[in-house]
mmCIF file of C-alpha atoms and ligand atoms in Angstrom:
data_model
loop_
_atom_site.group_PDB
_atom_site.id
_atom_site.type_symbol
_atom_site.label_atom_id
_atom_site.label_comp_id
_atom_site.label_asym_id
_atom_site.label_seq_id
_atom_site.Cartn_x
_atom_site.Cartn_y
_atom_site.Cartn_z
ATOM 1 C CA UNK A 1 0.000 0.000 0.000
ATOM 2 C CA UNK A 2 1.143 3.490 -0.934
ATOM 3 C CA UNK A 3 2.423 5.188 2.239
ATOM 4 C CA UNK A 4 0.719 8.476 1.329
ATOM 5 C CA UNK A 5 -2.591 6.665 1.087
ATOM 6 C CA UNK A 6 -1.853 4.901 4.370
ATOM 7 C CA UNK A 7 -1.171 8.213 6.100
ATOM 8 C CA UNK A 8 -4.399 9.714 4.704
ATOM 9 C CA UNK A 9 -6.385 6.666 5.831
ATOM 10 C CA UNK A 10 -4.962 6.832 9.340
ATOM 11 C CA UNK A 11 -5.711 10.547 9.504
ATOM 12 C CA UNK A 12 -9.310 9.987 8.453
ATOM 13 C CA UNK A 13 -9.751 7.180 10.970
ATOM 14 C CA UNK A 14 -8.145 9.229 13.728
ATOM 15 C CA UNK A 15 -9.897 12.529 13.011
ATOM 16 C CA UNK A 16 -13.459 11.304 13.264
ATOM 17 C CA UNK A 17 -14.536 10.426 16.773
ATOM 18 C CA UNK A 18 -15.774 6.834 16.837
ATOM 19 C CA UNK A 19 -14.735 6.119 13.253
ATOM 20 C CA UNK A 20 -12.595 3.115 14.209
ATOM 21 C CA UNK A 21 -15.498 1.481 16.039
ATOM 22 C CA UNK A 22 -17.698 1.724 13.002
ATOM 23 C CA UNK A 23 -15.535 1.349 9.926
ATOM 24 C CA UNK A 24 -12.352 -0.393 8.914
ATOM 25 C CA UNK A 25 -10.784 1.289 5.907
ATOM 26 C CA UNK A 26 -9.563 -1.252 3.371
ATOM 27 C CA UNK A 27 -8.159 0.697 0.430
ATOM 28 C CA UNK A 28 -8.474 3.782 -1.672
ATOM 29 C CA UNK A 29 -10.709 3.169 -4.689
ATOM 30 C CA UNK A 30 -11.034 6.543 -6.275
ATOM 31 C CA UNK A 31 -9.511 9.937 -6.362
ATOM 32 C CA UNK A 32 -11.296 12.641 -8.289
ATOM 33 C CA UNK A 33 -11.441 16.389 -8.583
ATOM 34 C CA UNK A 34 -13.759 16.710 -5.630
ATOM 35 C CA UNK A 35 -13.159 13.729 -3.392
ATOM 36 C CA UNK A 36 -11.234 10.672 -2.373
ATOM 37 C CA UNK A 37 -13.203 7.445 -2.069
ATOM 38 C CA UNK A 38 -12.236 4.494 0.124
ATOM 39 C CA UNK A 39 -13.580 0.986 0.401
ATOM 40 C CA UNK A 40 -14.317 0.094 4.013
ATOM 41 C CA UNK A 41 -15.940 -2.603 6.056
ATOM 42 C CA UNK A 42 -18.923 -1.530 8.114
ATOM 43 C CA UNK A 43 -18.096 -3.114 11.476
ATOM 44 C CA UNK A 44 -21.665 -2.738 12.704
ATOM 45 C CA UNK A 45 -23.251 -4.195 9.615
ATOM 46 C CA UNK A 46 -24.704 -7.263 11.317
ATOM 47 C CA UNK A 47 -26.096 -5.289 14.245
ATOM 48 C CA UNK A 48 -28.879 -3.634 12.364
ATOM 49 C CA UNK A 49 -31.804 -5.046 10.564
ATOM 50 C CA UNK A 50 -34.185 -2.971 8.520
ATOM 51 C CA UNK A 51 -31.597 -0.314 8.074
ATOM 52 C CA UNK A 52 -32.619 0.764 4.643
ATOM 53 C CA UNK A 53 -34.625 -0.436 1.768
ATOM 54 C CA UNK A 54 -32.451 -2.120 -0.814
ATOM 55 C CA UNK A 55 -31.388 -5.705 -0.919
ATOM 56 C CA UNK A 56 -28.017 -5.836 0.692
ATOM 57 C CA UNK A 57 -25.605 -8.516 1.527
ATOM 58 C CA UNK A 58 -21.884 -9.006 1.616
ATOM 59 C CA UNK A 59 -22.070 -8.418 -2.105
ATOM 60 C CA UNK A 60 -24.455 -5.568 -2.466
ATOM 61 C CA UNK A 61 -26.440 -5.370 -5.665
ATOM 62 C CA UNK A 62 -28.782 -2.623 -6.694
ATOM 63 C CA UNK A 63 -32.498 -3.346 -6.542
ATOM 64 C CA UNK A 64 -34.014 -5.301 -9.432
ATOM 65 C CA UNK A 65 -34.508 -3.357 -12.609
ATOM 66 C CA UNK A 66 -38.245 -3.751 -12.583
ATOM 67 C CA UNK A 67 -38.728 -3.121 -8.924
ATOM 68 C CA UNK A 68 -42.149 -3.248 -7.387
ATOM 69 C CA UNK A 69 -43.218 -2.380 -3.899
ATOM 70 C CA UNK A 70 -42.817 -5.931 -2.633
ATOM 71 C CA UNK A 71 -39.138 -5.765 -3.442
ATOM 72 C CA UNK A 72 -38.705 -2.541 -1.532
ATOM 73 C CA UNK A 73 -39.013 -4.029 1.910
ATOM 74 C CA UNK A 74 -36.401 -2.965 4.446
ATOM 75 C CA UNK A 75 -33.364 -5.192 4.343
ATOM 76 C CA UNK A 76 -30.012 -5.463 6.023
ATOM 77 C CA UNK A 77 -27.294 -2.915 5.661
ATOM 78 C CA UNK A 78 -24.302 -3.640 3.471
ATOM 79 C CA UNK A 79 -21.103 -5.075 4.837
ATOM 80 C CA UNK A 80 -18.858 -3.079 2.553
ATOM 81 C CA UNK A 81 -19.225 0.598 2.044
ATOM 82 C CA UNK A 82 -17.661 3.317 -0.052
ATOM 83 C CA UNK A 83 -16.599 6.266 2.062
ATOM 84 C CA UNK A 84 -16.491 9.439 0.035
ATOM 85 C CA UNK A 85 -14.296 12.037 1.687
ATOM 86 C CA UNK A 86 -15.318 15.321 0.113
ATOM 87 C CA UNK A 87 -12.441 17.780 -0.199
ATOM 88 C CA UNK A 88 -12.603 20.570 2.337
ATOM 89 C CA UNK A 89 -12.105 23.045 -0.497
ATOM 90 C CA UNK A 90 -15.638 22.278 -1.733
ATOM 91 C CA UNK A 91 -18.103 24.916 -0.652
ATOM 92 C CA UNK A 92 -20.550 23.939 2.106
ATOM 93 C CA UNK A 93 -23.412 24.781 -0.259
ATOM 94 C CA UNK A 94 -22.058 22.376 -2.859
ATOM 95 C CA UNK A 95 -21.646 19.562 -0.337
ATOM 96 C CA UNK A 96 -25.139 20.119 1.062
ATOM 97 C CA UNK A 97 -26.535 20.111 -2.478
ATOM 98 C CA UNK A 98 -24.956 16.729 -3.252
ATOM 99 C CA UNK A 99 -26.201 15.161 -0.021
ATOM 100 C CA UNK A 100 -29.706 16.604 -0.402
ATOM 101 C CA UNK A 101 -30.086 15.381 -3.962
ATOM 102 C CA UNK A 102 -28.810 11.925 -2.993
ATOM 103 C CA UNK A 103 -31.349 11.877 -0.209
ATOM 104 C CA UNK A 104 -34.148 12.744 -2.642
ATOM 105 C CA UNK A 105 -33.033 9.961 -4.965
ATOM 106 C CA UNK A 106 -32.554 7.273 -2.311
ATOM 107 C CA UNK A 107 -35.398 5.094 -3.631
ATOM 108 C CA UNK A 108 -34.415 5.256 -7.278
ATOM 109 C CA UNK A 109 -33.378 2.047 -8.997
ATOM 110 C CA UNK A 110 -29.851 2.091 -10.443
ATOM 111 C CA UNK A 111 -28.873 5.115 -8.345
ATOM 112 C CA UNK A 112 -26.335 4.412 -5.604
ATOM 113 C CA UNK A 113 -28.114 5.508 -2.412
ATOM 114 C CA UNK A 114 -26.645 7.499 0.428
ATOM 115 C CA UNK A 115 -26.568 5.498 3.660
ATOM 116 C CA UNK A 116 -25.522 8.352 5.881
ATOM 117 C CA UNK A 117 -23.074 11.222 6.140
ATOM 118 C CA UNK A 118 -20.871 12.662 8.867
ATOM 119 C CA UNK A 119 -19.155 15.943 9.449
ATOM 120 C CA UNK A 120 -16.212 16.622 11.736
ATOM 121 C CA UNK A 121 -15.112 20.290 11.719
ATOM 122 C CA UNK A 122 -14.757 21.114 8.005
ATOM 123 C CA UNK A 123 -14.528 17.511 6.812
ATOM 124 C CA UNK A 124 -17.613 15.764 5.423
ATOM 125 C CA UNK A 125 -17.782 12.090 4.541
ATOM 126 C CA UNK A 126 -20.643 10.355 2.754
ATOM 127 C CA UNK A 127 -21.250 6.635 3.277
ATOM 128 C CA UNK A 128 -22.575 4.656 0.313
ATOM 129 C CA UNK A 129 -22.966 0.924 -0.207
ATOM 130 C CA UNK A 130 -19.870 -0.433 -1.924
ATOM 131 C CA UNK A 131 -20.658 -1.479 -5.453
ATOM 132 C CA UNK A 132 -18.281 -3.862 -7.169
ATOM 133 C CA UNK A 133 -17.495 -2.651 -10.671
ATOM 134 C CA UNK A 134 -14.930 -2.919 -13.433
ATOM 135 C CA UNK A 135 -12.953 -0.206 -15.187
ATOM 136 C CA UNK A 136 -14.864 0.848 -18.331
ATOM 137 C CA UNK A 137 -11.668 0.730 -20.395
ATOM 138 C CA UNK A 138 -11.277 -2.945 -19.551
ATOM 139 C CA UNK A 139 -14.619 -4.091 -20.962
ATOM 140 C CA UNK A 140 -16.124 -1.584 -23.410
ATOM 141 C CA UNK A 141 -14.343 -2.941 -26.475
ATOM 142 C CA UNK A 142 -15.618 -6.469 -25.863
ATOM 143 C CA UNK A 143 -19.289 -5.638 -25.437
ATOM 144 C CA UNK A 144 -21.715 -7.266 -27.848
ATOM 145 C CA UNK A 145 -24.760 -5.307 -28.980
ATOM 146 C CA UNK A 146 -27.047 -7.152 -26.498
ATOM 147 C CA UNK A 147 -24.487 -6.340 -23.748
ATOM 148 C CA UNK A 148 -24.632 -2.685 -24.754
ATOM 149 C CA UNK A 149 -28.433 -2.696 -24.572
ATOM 150 C CA UNK A 150 -28.332 -4.149 -21.043
ATOM 151 C CA UNK A 151 -25.701 -1.611 -19.956
ATOM 152 C CA UNK A 152 -27.732 1.288 -21.337
ATOM 153 C CA UNK A 153 -31.006 0.022 -19.926
ATOM 154 C CA UNK A 154 -29.436 0.204 -16.500
ATOM 155 C CA UNK A 155 -28.041 3.698 -17.145
ATOM 156 C CA UNK A 156 -31.279 5.034 -18.629
ATOM 157 C CA UNK A 157 -33.306 3.525 -15.810
ATOM 158 C CA UNK A 158 -31.233 5.648 -13.436
ATOM 159 C CA UNK A 159 -31.626 8.709 -15.654
ATOM 160 C CA UNK A 160 -35.357 8.145 -15.906
ATOM 161 C CA UNK A 161 -35.834 8.424 -12.149
ATOM 162 C CA UNK A 162 -33.287 11.213 -11.701
ATOM 163 C CA UNK A 163 -35.025 13.205 -14.438
ATOM 164 C CA UNK A 164 -38.465 12.412 -13.025
ATOM 165 C CA UNK A 165 -37.231 14.211 -9.907
ATOM 166 C CA UNK A 166 -36.316 17.100 -12.238
ATOM 167 C CA UNK A 167 -32.676 16.737 -11.367
ATOM 168 C CA UNK A 168 -29.825 17.175 -13.888
ATOM 169 C CA UNK A 169 -26.873 14.943 -13.105
ATOM 170 C CA UNK A 170 -24.511 17.081 -15.257
ATOM 171 C CA UNK A 171 -21.592 14.683 -15.218
ATOM 172 C CA UNK A 172 -22.686 11.502 -16.961
ATOM 173 C CA UNK A 173 -19.557 9.591 -18.007
ATOM 174 C CA UNK A 174 -18.188 6.076 -17.538
ATOM 175 C CA UNK A 175 -16.427 6.748 -14.207
ATOM 176 C CA UNK A 176 -19.705 7.963 -12.706
ATOM 177 C CA UNK A 177 -21.697 4.922 -13.798
ATOM 178 C CA UNK A 178 -20.310 1.952 -11.943
ATOM 179 C CA UNK A 179 -20.934 -1.214 -13.898
ATOM 180 C CA UNK A 180 -20.205 -4.832 -13.177
ATOM 181 C CA UNK A 181 -20.055 -6.739 -16.488
ATOM 182 C CA UNK A 182 -20.331 -10.106 -14.737
ATOM 183 C CA UNK A 183 -23.656 -9.345 -13.056
ATOM 184 C CA UNK A 184 -24.642 -6.799 -15.740
ATOM 185 C CA UNK A 185 -25.762 -4.350 -13.086
ATOM 186 C CA UNK A 186 -24.837 -0.722 -12.799
ATOM 187 C CA UNK A 187 -25.368 2.220 -10.471
ATOM 188 C CA UNK A 188 -25.129 5.927 -11.060
ATOM 189 C CA UNK A 189 -22.901 7.798 -8.614
ATOM 190 C CA UNK A 190 -21.461 11.268 -8.106
ATOM 191 C CA UNK A 191 -24.107 13.943 -7.743
ATOM 192 C CA UNK A 192 -21.410 16.506 -6.988
ATOM 193 C CA UNK A 193 -22.379 18.657 -9.979
ATOM 194 C CA UNK A 194 -26.065 17.788 -10.051
ATOM 195 C CA UNK A 195 -28.726 20.435 -9.738
ATOM 196 C CA UNK A 196 -32.452 20.898 -9.817
ATOM 197 C CA UNK A 197 -33.846 21.861 -13.200
ATOM 198 C CA UNK A 198 -34.373 25.608 -13.366
ATOM 199 C CA UNK A 199 -32.433 26.372 -10.182
ATOM 200 C CA UNK A 200 -29.747 28.310 -12.004
ATOM 201 C CA UNK A 201 -31.383 29.399 -15.232
ATOM 202 C CA UNK A 202 -32.497 32.443 -17.129
ATOM 203 C CA UNK A 203 -34.820 32.356 -20.149
ATOM 204 C CA UNK A 204 -33.022 31.206 -23.309
ATOM 205 C CA UNK A 205 -34.236 31.577 -26.899
ATOM 206 C CA UNK A 206 -34.398 27.801 -27.239
ATOM 207 C CA UNK A 207 -37.485 27.716 -25.011
ATOM 208 C CA UNK A 208 -39.432 30.156 -27.184
ATOM 209 C CA UNK A 209 -41.675 29.355 -30.135
ATOM 210 C CA UNK A 210 -40.052 29.179 -33.542
ATOM 211 C CA UNK A 211 -41.627 32.442 -34.636
ATOM 212 C CA UNK A 212 -40.526 34.352 -31.549
ATOM 213 C CA UNK A 213 -37.053 32.909 -31.949
ATOM 214 C CA UNK A 214 -36.833 33.870 -35.638
ATOM 215 C CA UNK A 215 -37.682 37.438 -34.810
ATOM 216 C CA UNK A 216 -35.179 37.676 -31.971
ATOM 217 C CA UNK A 217 -32.465 35.792 -33.842
ATOM 218 C CA UNK A 218 -32.389 38.357 -36.612
ATOM 219 C CA UNK A 219 -31.538 41.031 -34.072
ATOM 220 C CA UNK A 220 -28.979 38.978 -32.172
ATOM 221 C CA UNK A 221 -27.245 37.803 -35.362
ATOM 222 C CA UNK A 222 -26.798 41.388 -36.405
ATOM 223 C CA UNK A 223 -25.345 42.268 -33.035
ATOM 224 C CA UNK A 224 -22.918 39.401 -32.940
ATOM 225 C CA UNK A 225 -21.607 39.549 -36.492
ATOM 226 C CA UNK A 226 -20.867 43.245 -36.277
ATOM 227 C CA UNK A 227 -17.254 42.345 -35.563
ATOM 228 C CA UNK A 228 -15.558 41.039 -38.714
ATOM 229 C CA UNK A 229 -15.326 37.246 -38.543
ATOM 230 C CA UNK A 230 -11.745 36.027 -38.293
ATOM 231 C CA UNK A 231 -10.528 32.895 -40.013
ATOM 232 C CA UNK A 232 -10.276 29.889 -37.713
ATOM 233 C CA UNK A 233 -12.000 30.458 -34.434
ATOM 234 C CA UNK A 234 -11.987 33.382 -32.064
ATOM 235 C CA UNK A 235 -9.263 32.600 -29.539
ATOM 236 C CA UNK A 236 -9.539 36.062 -28.105
ATOM 237 C CA UNK A 237 -13.195 36.807 -28.413
ATOM 238 C CA UNK A 238 -13.873 40.338 -27.250
ATOM 239 C CA UNK A 239 -17.635 40.015 -27.039
ATOM 240 C CA UNK A 240 -18.911 39.991 -23.512
ATOM 241 C CA UNK A 241 -19.292 36.356 -22.553
ATOM 242 C CA UNK A 242 -22.575 34.829 -21.510
ATOM 243 C CA UNK A 243 -22.655 33.278 -18.124
ATOM 244 C CA UNK A 244 -24.097 29.803 -18.111
ATOM 245 C CA UNK A 245 -23.566 26.619 -16.216
ATOM 246 C CA UNK A 246 -20.753 24.727 -17.885
ATOM 247 C CA UNK A 247 -20.090 22.101 -15.262
ATOM 248 C CA UNK A 248 -19.350 18.627 -16.505
ATOM 249 C CA UNK A 249 -16.543 16.786 -18.174
ATOM 250 C CA UNK A 250 -14.997 17.862 -21.462
ATOM 251 C CA UNK A 251 -15.992 15.581 -24.260
ATOM 252 C CA UNK A 252 -19.338 14.747 -22.670
ATOM 253 C CA UNK A 253 -20.755 18.282 -22.783
ATOM 254 C CA UNK A 254 -23.923 18.704 -24.797
ATOM 255 C CA UNK A 255 -23.948 21.297 -27.603
ATOM 256 C CA UNK A 256 -26.307 23.551 -25.629
ATOM 257 C CA UNK A 257 -23.804 23.556 -22.765
ATOM 258 C CA UNK A 258 -21.078 24.575 -25.239
ATOM 259 C CA UNK A 259 -23.391 27.243 -26.690
ATOM 260 C CA UNK A 260 -23.892 28.515 -23.149
ATOM 261 C CA UNK A 261 -27.618 27.961 -23.121
ATOM 262 C CA UNK A 262 -28.910 29.676 -19.985
ATOM 263 C CA UNK A 263 -31.894 27.353 -19.622
ATOM 264 C CA UNK A 264 -30.374 23.873 -19.648
ATOM 265 C CA UNK A 265 -32.546 20.818 -19.067
ATOM 266 C CA UNK A 266 -32.167 17.142 -18.235
ATOM 267 C CA UNK A 267 -31.554 16.618 -21.974
ATOM 268 C CA UNK A 268 -27.879 17.406 -21.341
ATOM 269 C CA UNK A 269 -27.515 14.040 -19.559
ATOM 270 C CA UNK A 270 -29.006 12.208 -22.541
ATOM 271 C CA UNK A 271 -26.342 13.700 -24.818
ATOM 272 C CA UNK A 272 -23.607 12.536 -22.436
ATOM 273 C CA UNK A 273 -25.116 9.047 -22.326
ATOM 274 C CA UNK A 274 -25.071 9.179 -26.131
ATOM 275 C CA UNK A 275 -21.352 9.969 -26.051
ATOM 276 C CA UNK A 276 -20.843 6.845 -23.917
ATOM 277 C CA UNK A 277 -22.715 4.806 -26.539
ATOM 278 C CA UNK A 278 -20.697 6.415 -29.342
ATOM 279 C CA UNK A 279 -17.528 5.466 -27.445
ATOM 280 C CA UNK A 280 -18.628 1.843 -27.163
ATOM 281 C CA UNK A 281 -19.748 1.509 -30.787
ATOM 282 C CA UNK A 282 -16.672 3.252 -32.163
ATOM 283 C CA UNK A 283 -14.378 1.403 -29.725
ATOM 284 C CA UNK A 284 -12.555 4.664 -29.027
ATOM 285 C CA UNK A 285 -12.078 6.132 -25.579
ATOM 286 C CA UNK A 286 -12.120 9.016 -25.159
ATOM 287 C CA UNK A 287 -14.088 9.628 -28.324
ATOM 288 C CA UNK A 288 -13.993 13.406 -28.042
ATOM 289 C CA UNK A 289 -10.638 14.680 -26.893
ATOM 290 C CA UNK A 290 -10.848 18.443 -26.816
ATOM 291 C CA UNK A 291 -8.791 20.772 -24.650
ATOM 292 C CA UNK A 292 -11.500 23.417 -24.367
ATOM 293 C CA UNK A 293 -15.086 24.217 -25.296
ATOM 294 C CA UNK A 294 -14.228 25.721 -28.686
ATOM 295 C CA UNK A 295 -12.310 22.604 -29.656
ATOM 296 C CA UNK A 296 -15.231 20.530 -28.396
ATOM 297 C CA UNK A 297 -17.522 22.489 -30.720
ATOM 298 C CA UNK A 298 -15.172 21.849 -33.627
ATOM 299 C CA UNK A 299 -15.209 18.119 -32.910
ATOM 300 C CA UNK A 300 -19.004 18.049 -32.871
ATOM 301 C CA UNK A 301 -19.205 20.249 -35.979
ATOM 302 C CA UNK A 302 -16.847 17.914 -37.853
ATOM 303 C CA UNK A 303 -19.367 15.103 -37.429
ATOM 304 C CA UNK A 304 -22.615 17.015 -37.858
ATOM 305 C CA UNK A 305 -21.460 19.594 -40.402
ATOM 306 C CA UNK A 306 -21.516 23.371 -40.208
ATOM 307 C CA UNK A 307 -25.078 23.670 -41.466
ATOM 308 C CA UNK A 308 -26.667 21.742 -38.598
ATOM 309 C CA UNK A 309 -24.210 23.248 -36.123
ATOM 310 C CA UNK A 310 -25.247 26.761 -37.192
ATOM 311 C CA UNK A 311 -28.902 25.878 -36.695
ATOM 312 C CA UNK A 312 -28.089 24.407 -33.275
ATOM 313 C CA UNK A 313 -26.301 27.611 -32.241
ATOM 314 C CA UNK A 314 -29.130 29.842 -33.420
ATOM 315 C CA UNK A 315 -31.498 28.013 -31.089
ATOM 316 C CA UNK A 316 -29.629 29.664 -28.241
ATOM 317 C CA UNK A 317 -28.943 32.914 -30.057
ATOM 318 C CA UNK A 318 -25.361 31.980 -30.977
ATOM 319 C CA UNK A 319 -23.769 32.424 -34.362
ATOM 320 C CA UNK A 320 -21.523 29.546 -35.333
ATOM 321 C CA UNK A 321 -18.972 30.654 -37.921
ATOM 322 C CA UNK A 322 -15.974 28.646 -39.032
ATOM 323 C CA UNK A 323 -13.419 28.513 -41.798
ATOM 324 C CA UNK A 324 -11.798 25.306 -40.613
ATOM 325 C CA UNK A 325 -11.365 23.177 -43.758
ATOM 326 C CA UNK A 326 -12.145 19.838 -42.090
ATOM 327 C CA UNK A 327 -15.636 21.017 -41.152
ATOM 328 C CA UNK A 328 -17.879 20.377 -44.139
ATOM 329 C CA UNK A 329 -21.361 21.725 -44.728
ATOM 330 C CA UNK A 330 -23.138 18.411 -44.436
ATOM 331 C CA UNK A 331 -20.985 16.433 -42.045
ATOM 332 C CA UNK A 332 -21.150 12.645 -41.876
ATOM 333 C CA UNK A 333 -23.648 10.056 -40.763
ATOM 334 C CA UNK A 334 -23.007 8.438 -37.392
ATOM 335 C CA UNK A 335 -22.994 5.097 -39.181
ATOM 336 C CA UNK A 336 -20.034 6.289 -41.307
ATOM 337 C CA UNK A 337 -18.200 7.566 -38.229
ATOM 338 C CA UNK A 338 -18.565 4.178 -36.557
ATOM 339 C CA UNK A 339 -17.470 2.253 -39.648
ATOM 340 C CA UNK A 340 -14.380 4.469 -39.987
ATOM 341 C CA UNK A 341 -13.517 4.379 -36.288
ATOM 342 C CA UNK A 342 -13.625 0.607 -36.249
ATOM 343 C CA UNK A 343 -11.729 0.421 -39.572
ATOM 344 C CA UNK A 344 -14.515 -1.485 -41.300
ATOM 345 C CA UNK A 345 -14.780 -1.173 -45.037
ATOM 346 C CA UNK A 346 -18.015 -0.566 -46.912
ATOM 347 C CA UNK A 347 -18.109 -4.267 -47.766
ATOM 348 C CA UNK A 348 -18.795 -5.068 -44.130
ATOM 349 C CA UNK A 349 -21.790 -2.875 -43.340
ATOM 350 C CA UNK A 350 -23.561 -2.670 -40.006
ATOM 351 C CA UNK A 351 -25.711 -5.604 -38.960
ATOM 352 C CA UNK A 352 -29.426 -4.965 -38.359
ATOM 353 C CA UNK A 353 -28.883 -4.945 -34.569
ATOM 354 C CA UNK A 354 -25.973 -2.523 -34.912
ATOM 355 C CA UNK A 355 -28.125 -0.322 -37.110
ATOM 356 C CA UNK A 356 -30.814 -0.252 -34.413
ATOM 357 C CA UNK A 357 -28.170 0.825 -31.882
ATOM 358 C CA UNK A 358 -27.095 3.597 -34.259
ATOM 359 C CA UNK A 359 -30.699 4.727 -34.723
ATOM 360 C CA UNK A 360 -31.001 4.979 -30.968
ATOM 361 C CA UNK A 361 -27.699 6.835 -30.764
ATOM 362 C CA UNK A 362 -28.905 9.374 -33.329
ATOM 363 C CA UNK A 363 -31.858 10.108 -31.045
ATOM 364 C CA UNK A 364 -29.480 10.749 -28.113
ATOM 365 C CA UNK A 365 -27.110 12.918 -30.141
ATOM 366 C CA UNK A 366 -29.844 15.184 -31.444
ATOM 367 C CA UNK A 367 -28.343 18.698 -31.534
ATOM 368 C CA UNK A 368 -31.636 20.348 -30.581
ATOM 369 C CA UNK A 369 -32.251 19.474 -26.897
ATOM 370 C CA UNK A 370 -36.028 19.756 -27.303
ATOM 371 C CA UNK A 371 -35.965 17.074 -30.017
ATOM 372 C CA UNK A 372 -33.587 14.744 -28.184
ATOM 373 C CA UNK A 373 -35.049 11.503 -26.835
ATOM 374 C CA UNK A 374 -35.976 11.583 -23.137
ATOM 375 C CA UNK A 375 -34.915 8.862 -20.697
ATOM 376 C CA UNK A 376 -38.482 7.607 -20.507
ATOM 377 C CA UNK A 377 -38.809 7.438 -24.294
ATOM 378 C CA UNK A 378 -35.419 5.736 -24.429
ATOM 379 C CA UNK A 379 -36.642 2.925 -22.172
ATOM 380 C CA UNK A 380 -39.424 2.298 -24.692
ATOM 381 C CA UNK A 381 -37.172 2.553 -27.750
ATOM 382 C CA UNK A 382 -36.896 -0.689 -29.657
ATOM 383 C CA UNK A 383 -33.172 -0.873 -28.867
ATOM 384 C CA UNK A 384 -33.634 -0.784 -25.094
ATOM 385 C CA UNK A 385 -37.056 -2.324 -24.702
ATOM 386 C CA UNK A 386 -36.998 -5.704 -23.029
ATOM 387 C CA UNK A 387 -37.864 -8.102 -25.816
ATOM 388 C CA UNK A 388 -40.591 -10.622 -25.096
ATOM 389 C CA UNK A 389 -39.332 -14.152 -25.579
HETATM 390 P P1 LIG B 1 -15.718 12.413 -7.534
HETATM 391 O O1 LIG B 1 -16.657 13.522 -7.293
HETATM 392 O O2 LIG B 1 -14.403 12.597 -6.858
HETATM 393 O O3 LIG B 1 -15.584 12.048 -8.981
HETATM 394 P P2 LIG B 1 -17.260 9.922 -7.254
HETATM 395 O O4 LIG B 1 -18.500 9.872 -6.431
HETATM 396 O O5 LIG B 1 -17.415 9.917 -8.731
HETATM 397 O O6 LIG B 1 -16.368 11.161 -6.762
HETATM 398 O O7 LIG B 1 -16.336 8.707 -6.846
HETATM 399 C C1 LIG B 1 -15.040 8.563 -7.401
HETATM 400 C C2 LIG B 1 -14.759 7.107 -7.714
HETATM 401 O O8 LIG B 1 -14.862 6.316 -6.520
HETATM 402 C C3 LIG B 1 -15.755 6.470 -8.681
HETATM 403 O O9 LIG B 1 -15.406 6.698 -10.030
HETATM 404 C C4 LIG B 1 -15.640 4.996 -8.296
HETATM 405 O O10 LIG B 1 -14.513 4.401 -8.896
HETATM 406 C C5 LIG B 1 -15.428 5.051 -6.794
HETATM 407 N N1 LIG B 1 -16.738 4.926 -6.106
HETATM 408 C C6 LIG B 1 -17.594 5.918 -5.797
HETATM 409 N N2 LIG B 1 -18.696 5.446 -5.183
HETATM 410 C C7 LIG B 1 -18.553 4.105 -5.111
HETATM 411 C C8 LIG B 1 -19.360 3.021 -4.600
HETATM 412 N N3 LIG B 1 -20.533 3.245 -4.023
HETATM 413 N N4 LIG B 1 -18.881 1.764 -4.713
HETATM 414 C C9 LIG B 1 -17.694 1.532 -5.276
HETATM 415 N N5 LIG B 1 -16.881 2.489 -5.769
HETATM 416 C C10 LIG B 1 -17.299 3.771 -5.696
HETATM 417 MG MG1 LIG B 2 -16.868 11.148 -10.327
#
């Protein structure tokens, strides 16, 4: 064991009064931008019955996908837990937000529930059931199309209930969806950037009727193109920047996030889930590899073409101009992108089941957020629907 990790673990165990009586830290399992996560044994796990509602045992599994009330009876608490030590540099408001949202979502299938949380001075730790999972990079290339459908059903089931609570996760990506390929179960974690829909928004053009938008666009286009467009892209854009929530991970950001839409919806999570699917089908991780938002826009525009990208920008009152030669007017079909990424020639076209996956993907990567498939619709899409035998 890394001595630095050992020192940190001892500090955590020593700092919290009573910690040692309740938990035995086993190892560090994650280190992110906002927290360090440890696997630990809950030393009191056999003392309590009826602790919380999911089926728990030494190997905790999330509740069944089609859960009904009978399956939601109180059960035992898990033996192994994940202890998320939130960095003290996080604002108290941010920490409270994460814990509150997790509390709201505690009954949702495929969402990793919060067991409890503690604070000692400025340090907060959240206790979650430990969920065994594999590293995405180790399995995504070997997934068959039926495997992909099962993986996504689990992810979209989580999104369906999160979105039903009108919560945006904002950071959907493989490291925040813990998946065990052997049991084919997954749980959504990390609500550190999540927020309630509308909590931080101002009206955006994209929520207006087409007619109202047309009228307003003509004025905003004039205003924004009054500076002579430069070749390439504006590295030093002098226009006053719009303030909008841009949280999330590069490469998974939806176009409306990049266009600084001020009225973002749960549709941003569907785009990110689509990027995961694109990664799996193209067998390339990370699929998008941009250093900043402008590069991210260029990557998206290369696929979709400048024409559709322009239309997508106008939805939010943004003018998308480019003179980058690799961005064509029309772009490419997602099917082509996948065939090229996997080095398949035109003689080996997509199979019918792959084509269905691509059709579903096109619905997730819809540039207009209001036209993008919702999590609920996704669960009923032919690709994800549980097929009757
Ligand atoms: P951060 O905000 O630092 O990204 P996360 O909640 O995403 O924190 O956790 C970081 C990592 O810790 C995850 O990617 C995962 O590998 C591990 N982890 C988090 N929660 C659990 C859990 N309940 N069971 C097992 N591992 C977990
Ligand atoms: Mg994370």
